[in-house]
C-alpha positions as a printed Julia matrix, in Angstrom:
383×3 Matrix{Float64}:
 -7.7    20.23  -66.07
 -7.55   18.3   -62.65
 -6.96   20.9   -60.34
 -5.02   19.63  -56.8
 -8.44   19.55  -54.73
 -9.8    16.72  -57.17
 -6.99   14.31  -56.6
 -7.56   11.85  -53.95
 -5.99   12.52  -50.19
 -3.64    9.02  -51.12
 -2.08   10.49  -53.87
 -1.56   14.03  -52.18
 -0.19   12.1   -49.52
  2.18   10.61  -52.08
  2.93   14.1   -53.31
  3.43   15.83  -50.21
  6.08   12.51  -49.0
  8.29   14.06  -51.48
  9.06   17.76  -50.4
 11.68   18.04  -47.72
 11.34   18.86  -44.19
 11.44   22.64  -44.41
  8.71   22.58  -47.31
  6.17   20.13  -45.79
  6.75   22.55  -42.67
  5.56   25.39  -44.51
  2.48   23.24  -46.76
  1.05   22.25  -43.15
  0.03   25.47  -42.95
 -1.93   25.78  -46.42
 -5.5    23.67  -45.74
 -6.58   21.57  -42.83
 -6.75   18.86  -45.14
 -2.72   18.99  -45.8
 -2.08   19.49  -41.88
 -3.77   16.35  -41.22
 -1.99   14.55  -43.97
  1.06   15.5   -43.23
  0.32   15.15  -38.9
 -0.87   11.18  -39.66
  1.24    8.49  -38.11
  0.75    7.15  -41.82
  2.55    9.92  -43.53
  5.81    9.17  -41.22
  5.93    5.56  -42.48
  5.44    6.7   -45.99
  8.34    9.56  -46.12
 11.88    8.64  -46.49
 13.09   11.5   -44.44
 13.53    9.26  -41.07
 15.85    6.95  -43.27
 18.81    9.46  -42.94
 19.89    9.99  -39.52
 20.33   13.75  -37.88
 23.78   15.57  -36.97
 23.16   16.89  -33.78
 25.64   19.94  -32.34
 24.61   21.32  -28.93
 26.8    24.37  -27.99
 27.45   24.95  -24.18
 28.01   28.74  -22.39
 29.89   28.45  -19.45
 28.64   31.55  -18.14
 25.24   31.65  -18.85
 23.06   28.58  -19.89
 20.89   31.31  -21.72
 23.72   31.12  -24.65
 23.34   27.18  -25.52
 21.74   26.63  -28.24
 20.75   23.13  -29.98
 21.35   22.77  -34.15
 20.15   19.58  -36.11
 21.31   19.07  -39.33
 18.7    17.15  -42.02
 20.87   15.65  -44.1
 18.01   15.35  -46.65
 16.96   18.3   -47.23
 20.6    19.88  -46.75
 19.43   22.29  -43.67
 20.03   23.51  -40.35
 17.43   23.55  -37.31
 17.82   25.5   -34.67
 15.5    23.31  -31.58
 14.18   24.68  -28.45
 17.08   24.53  -26.0
 16.04   22.17  -22.56
 16.59   24.62  -19.73
 18.07   23.45  -16.24
 18.32   24.8   -13.11
 21.98   25.52  -12.05
 22.07   23.74   -9.0
 22.46   20.43  -11.56
 25.89   21.76  -13.32
 24.73   20.95  -16.82
 28.06   22.15  -18.11
 30.16   19.92  -16.52
 28.34   16.45  -17.18
 26.29   17.39  -19.78
 25.97   14.47  -23.15
 23.87   13.84  -25.93
 23.32   10.23  -28.17
 20.67    8.51  -29.99
 17.42   11.31  -29.45
 18.57   12.14  -25.33
 20.12   14.38  -24.08
 22.02   13.62  -20.04
 22.87   14.94  -17.0
 25.22   12.21  -15.2
 26.65   14.44  -12.03
 25.93   15.32   -9.53
 22.4    14.13  -10.43
 21.56   11.68  -13.1
 18.72   13.29  -15.88
 17.66   12.66  -19.46
 15.48   14.41  -21.63
 14.25   13.5   -25.17
 15.97   16.07  -28.19
 12.42   16.51  -29.49
  9.8    18.05  -27.22
 12.19   18.5   -23.77
 11.35   17.65  -20.51
 13.89   16.29  -17.76
 13.43   13.33  -16.05
 15.7    12.28  -12.8
 16.5     8.81  -12.22
 17.27    7.31   -8.82
 21.49    8.08   -8.19
 23.8     6.22  -10.14
 25.45    3.82   -7.91
 29.04    5.66   -9.04
 28.15    8.9    -9.68
 30.69   10.0   -12.63
 31.27   13.08  -15.28
 32.69   12.12  -18.85
 31.37    8.63  -19.25
 30.39    7.07  -22.48
 26.51    6.72  -22.87
 24.53    4.54  -25.08
 20.9     4.05  -26.42
 19.52    0.56  -26.26
 16.44   -1.94  -26.95
 16.7    -5.25  -25.8
 17.71   -7.73  -29.02
 13.76   -9.72  -28.61
 12.49   -6.18  -28.76
 11.04   -3.79  -31.66
 12.11   -0.68  -32.6
  9.11    0.56  -30.55
 10.36   -1.07  -27.38
 11.24    1.55  -24.26
 15.11    2.41  -24.64
 17.44    1.56  -21.59
 20.44    3.33  -21.06
 24.11    2.42  -20.72
 26.88    4.27  -18.71
 30.56    2.68  -19.08
 33.61    4.58  -17.8
 33.82    7.83  -16.59
 35.36    9.7   -13.76
 34.49    8.93  -10.27
 32.02   12.3    -9.06
 31.91   12.23   -5.49
 31.28   16.38   -3.53
 32.78   18.17   -6.18
 35.82   15.82   -6.22
 36.92   13.56   -8.76
 38.95   10.32   -8.8
 40.59    9.59  -11.84
 42.0     5.96  -10.81
 38.73    4.46   -9.85
 37.37    1.67  -12.8
 33.61    2.0   -12.33
 31.1    -0.47  -13.09
 28.71   -0.41  -15.87
 25.46    0.63  -15.0
 22.21    0.2   -17.28
 18.98    1.85  -16.13
 15.27    0.65  -17.36
 13.28    3.04  -16.94
 10.22    1.48  -17.05
 11.67   -0.52  -13.37
 13.11    2.44  -12.13
 16.14    1.12  -11.72
 20.08    0.89  -12.22
 21.87   -2.72  -12.74
 25.44   -3.28  -12.39
 27.54   -4.71  -14.85
 31.99   -5.46  -14.73
 33.93   -2.63  -15.63
 36.12   -1.41  -18.28
 38.79   -4.24  -18.74
 42.09   -2.94  -17.19
 43.55   -2.35  -20.26
 41.85    1.0   -20.12
 42.72    2.16  -16.87
 44.61    5.0   -18.52
 41.55    7.17  -19.82
 38.25    5.66  -18.55
 36.52    9.72  -19.84
 34.94    9.88  -22.91
 37.45   12.3   -24.28
 39.93    9.29  -24.89
 37.41    7.11  -25.69
 34.61    6.83  -28.77
 31.84    4.45  -28.21
 29.33    2.18  -31.02
 26.7     0.53  -30.96
 26.59   -2.52  -32.93
 24.39   -5.83  -33.03
 23.43   -5.95  -29.3
 26.91   -4.85  -28.33
 28.54   -1.57  -27.04
 32.08   -1.01  -27.99
 34.49    1.16  -26.48
 37.67    2.28  -28.32
 40.45    4.08  -26.78
 40.82    7.38  -29.52
 44.54    7.09  -28.92
 45.47    3.49  -27.54
 43.42    2.3   -30.02
 42.29   -0.85  -27.73
 38.75   -1.96  -28.41
 36.44   -4.17  -26.54
 32.8    -5.28  -26.97
 30.28   -5.35  -23.74
 27.6    -7.72  -24.55
 24.22   -6.11  -23.3
 22.88   -9.63  -23.38
 25.03  -11.41  -21.48
 26.81   -8.61  -19.65
 30.51   -9.34  -19.99
 33.54   -7.8   -22.26
 35.02   -9.41  -24.71
 38.45   -9.92  -25.34
 40.52   -6.32  -26.07
 42.08   -5.79  -29.01
 43.89   -2.9   -31.06
 42.63   -1.62  -33.98
 45.44    0.79  -35.21
 46.24    0.83  -38.96
 49.66    2.0   -39.8
 50.49    5.24  -39.27
 46.95    6.35  -37.62
 47.39    9.15  -35.25
 44.07    8.87  -33.62
 40.52    7.56  -34.69
 36.98    7.21  -33.83
 34.66    3.98  -34.26
 31.4     4.58  -35.89
 28.78    2.07  -35.95
 27.16    2.18  -39.51
 24.07    0.18  -40.83
 25.95   -2.83  -42.05
 29.55   -2.49  -40.63
 31.52   -0.99  -38.12
 33.84    1.66  -38.6
 37.15    3.22  -37.91
 37.31    6.61  -39.25
 40.75    8.88  -38.31
 43.95   11.18  -39.37
 46.54    9.29  -40.84
 50.16   10.41  -41.65
 51.73    8.46  -45.12
 55.22    7.97  -45.76
 55.54   11.01  -48.19
 54.65   13.57  -45.28
 50.69   14.25  -45.62
 48.13   13.95  -43.43
 44.67   12.21  -44.55
 41.4    11.43  -43.02
 40.64    8.05  -43.75
 37.86    5.18  -43.16
 38.21    1.75  -42.48
 35.67   -1.32  -42.6
 36.21   -3.17  -39.24
 35.23   -6.78  -39.41
 33.25   -7.38  -35.86
 34.17  -11.22  -35.9
 38.46  -11.08  -36.32
 38.47   -7.45  -35.37
 40.34   -6.98  -38.78
 40.4    -4.0   -41.07
 40.27   -2.59  -44.53
 40.48    0.8   -46.17
 37.33    1.6   -47.68
 38.31    5.61  -48.91
 40.12    9.02  -47.78
 38.46   12.29  -47.76
 39.25   14.43  -50.57
 42.3    16.59  -49.57
 40.27   19.86  -50.67
 37.25   18.66  -48.68
 39.68   18.22  -45.44
 41.63   21.63  -46.12
 38.18   23.62  -45.49
 37.96   22.26  -42.4
 40.86   24.49  -41.17
 42.23   27.65  -42.13
 45.84   27.2   -40.96
 48.55   25.12  -40.99
 49.5    24.56  -37.24
 51.23   21.4   -36.69
 48.42   20.37  -34.25
 45.34   21.52  -35.83
 44.08   17.81  -36.45
 43.54   17.82  -32.55
 39.82   19.69  -33.04
 38.86   17.21  -35.16
 35.78   14.87  -34.14
 33.76   12.36  -36.0
 30.33   10.8   -35.25
 27.97    8.67  -37.28
 24.85    6.33  -37.58
 23.46    4.65  -40.39
 25.3     4.95  -43.68
 26.36    8.68  -42.65
 29.49    9.72  -41.12
 30.42   13.13  -40.1
 33.72   14.77  -39.44
 34.07   18.58  -37.93
 36.04   20.92  -36.58
 35.33   21.8   -33.12
 37.1    25.05  -32.6
 34.79   27.87  -32.31
 36.8    30.05  -34.27
 36.41   28.3   -37.3
 32.53   27.91  -36.52
 32.17   24.45  -36.58
 32.57   23.61  -40.21
 31.89   19.7   -41.15
 31.51   17.17  -44.19
 29.46   14.28  -44.5
 30.36   11.1   -46.51
 27.82    8.76  -47.33
 28.55    4.89  -47.53
 26.41    2.9   -50.29
 26.11   -0.51  -48.03
 26.24   -2.7   -50.83
 28.94   -1.3   -53.39
 30.93    0.37  -50.55
 30.96    3.48  -52.41
 31.65    6.93  -50.3
 30.27   10.1   -51.59
 31.75   13.22  -49.75
 30.04   16.52  -49.14
 30.78   20.16  -47.38
 27.76   20.6   -44.78
 26.35   24.36  -45.18
 27.72   26.65  -42.4
 25.47   27.02  -39.18
 23.23   29.83  -39.14
 24.24   33.37  -38.29
 22.6    33.51  -35.28
 24.88   31.33  -33.74
 26.13   32.06  -30.09
 29.83   31.49  -29.28
 30.15   28.42  -27.13
 32.93   27.02  -24.84
 32.09   23.18  -25.51
 30.18   21.44  -28.08
 28.57   18.26  -27.67
 27.76   16.26  -30.86
 26.37   12.9   -31.88
 23.77   11.62  -34.65
 20.64   10.02  -34.32
 17.85    8.98  -36.03
 14.29   11.01  -35.53
 10.66    9.83  -36.79
  8.81   12.71  -38.81
  5.85   12.99  -36.67
  8.1    14.16  -33.78
  9.7    16.42  -36.14
  7.08   18.28  -37.42
  5.33   18.35  -34.27
  8.47   20.03  -32.53
  9.39   22.25  -35.68
  6.12   23.51  -36.28
  6.07   25.57  -32.91
  7.08   29.28  -32.74
 10.81   28.57  -31.82
 11.4    27.07  -35.35
 14.86   28.72  -36.76
 16.3    27.0   -40.25
């Protein structure tokens, strides 16, 4: 009989690459050979775990930052992980200006700081030209660069922040930060159509094909900022019939509009529409199964849908209830880019050791398997 110790290292690597991440973490402690295989950069390339974006949920406790927690959901293993929470001195007021997107956490006021989600270490940038709270934030790479080029940050909209005071009337310029150069470049502000709501509480954003799209959750206005030419497009309106509110999501092959829609017969559903980025026309893709939508609520209040939020990336769209009384129930839809077929399923509950939060920050991000294993092999791992 051939034992596993007699197999070539290439074959062992192939077998290990098929295991879910929680199992990989455990088997990496079995022997030095398996640990070296799993820790190698080539293993990250071989494994398919990095293909599906993770869903991140960061809980903020207004009274004690020690109660903040960061959770990450891996759709491949259907597992929640508790990540080390980045700690910061209270004088930076993290609870009022904390944002997460695409592998990074940010604080925008009174100082601008950022840290990778995995292996957290805060970096202070030069001051924004216009300090602000609740802006939209994006992480992008130059079109001519590769996926391994350094990231840049774009800050759009938000509320002007001066000495603990805010100015809701001022339209703020777009600001773009290059960590290598260490400076902020200015761009034109959001088109005036968005004047009534520049905060991230009334806007959603999506990075798609070199453009940063901004969409009004309630106004349904949409415009895109060209990251190369640094100009805004014409403002369009994306309002499907019966739509109450919606979010714009960048999937792998298309822009998707996702939101609550009231139908003529009186029922409400959560609907997905495909958006043509050239014409800004839309067509319905799918409707969330009714029983799945009902599982996100425990009552029939008139305003129950107001607590629904939606984020997505790649082929996945997550919908969750940000009401802490319901422990943030969520579901996920996987869209097949070729056939357009949608498969919905419920996300398992968050771990029982979750704290109670006053606010949650959610987003999707791709993550490298090498970084995941390095982070999750630490003593703080819980899943």
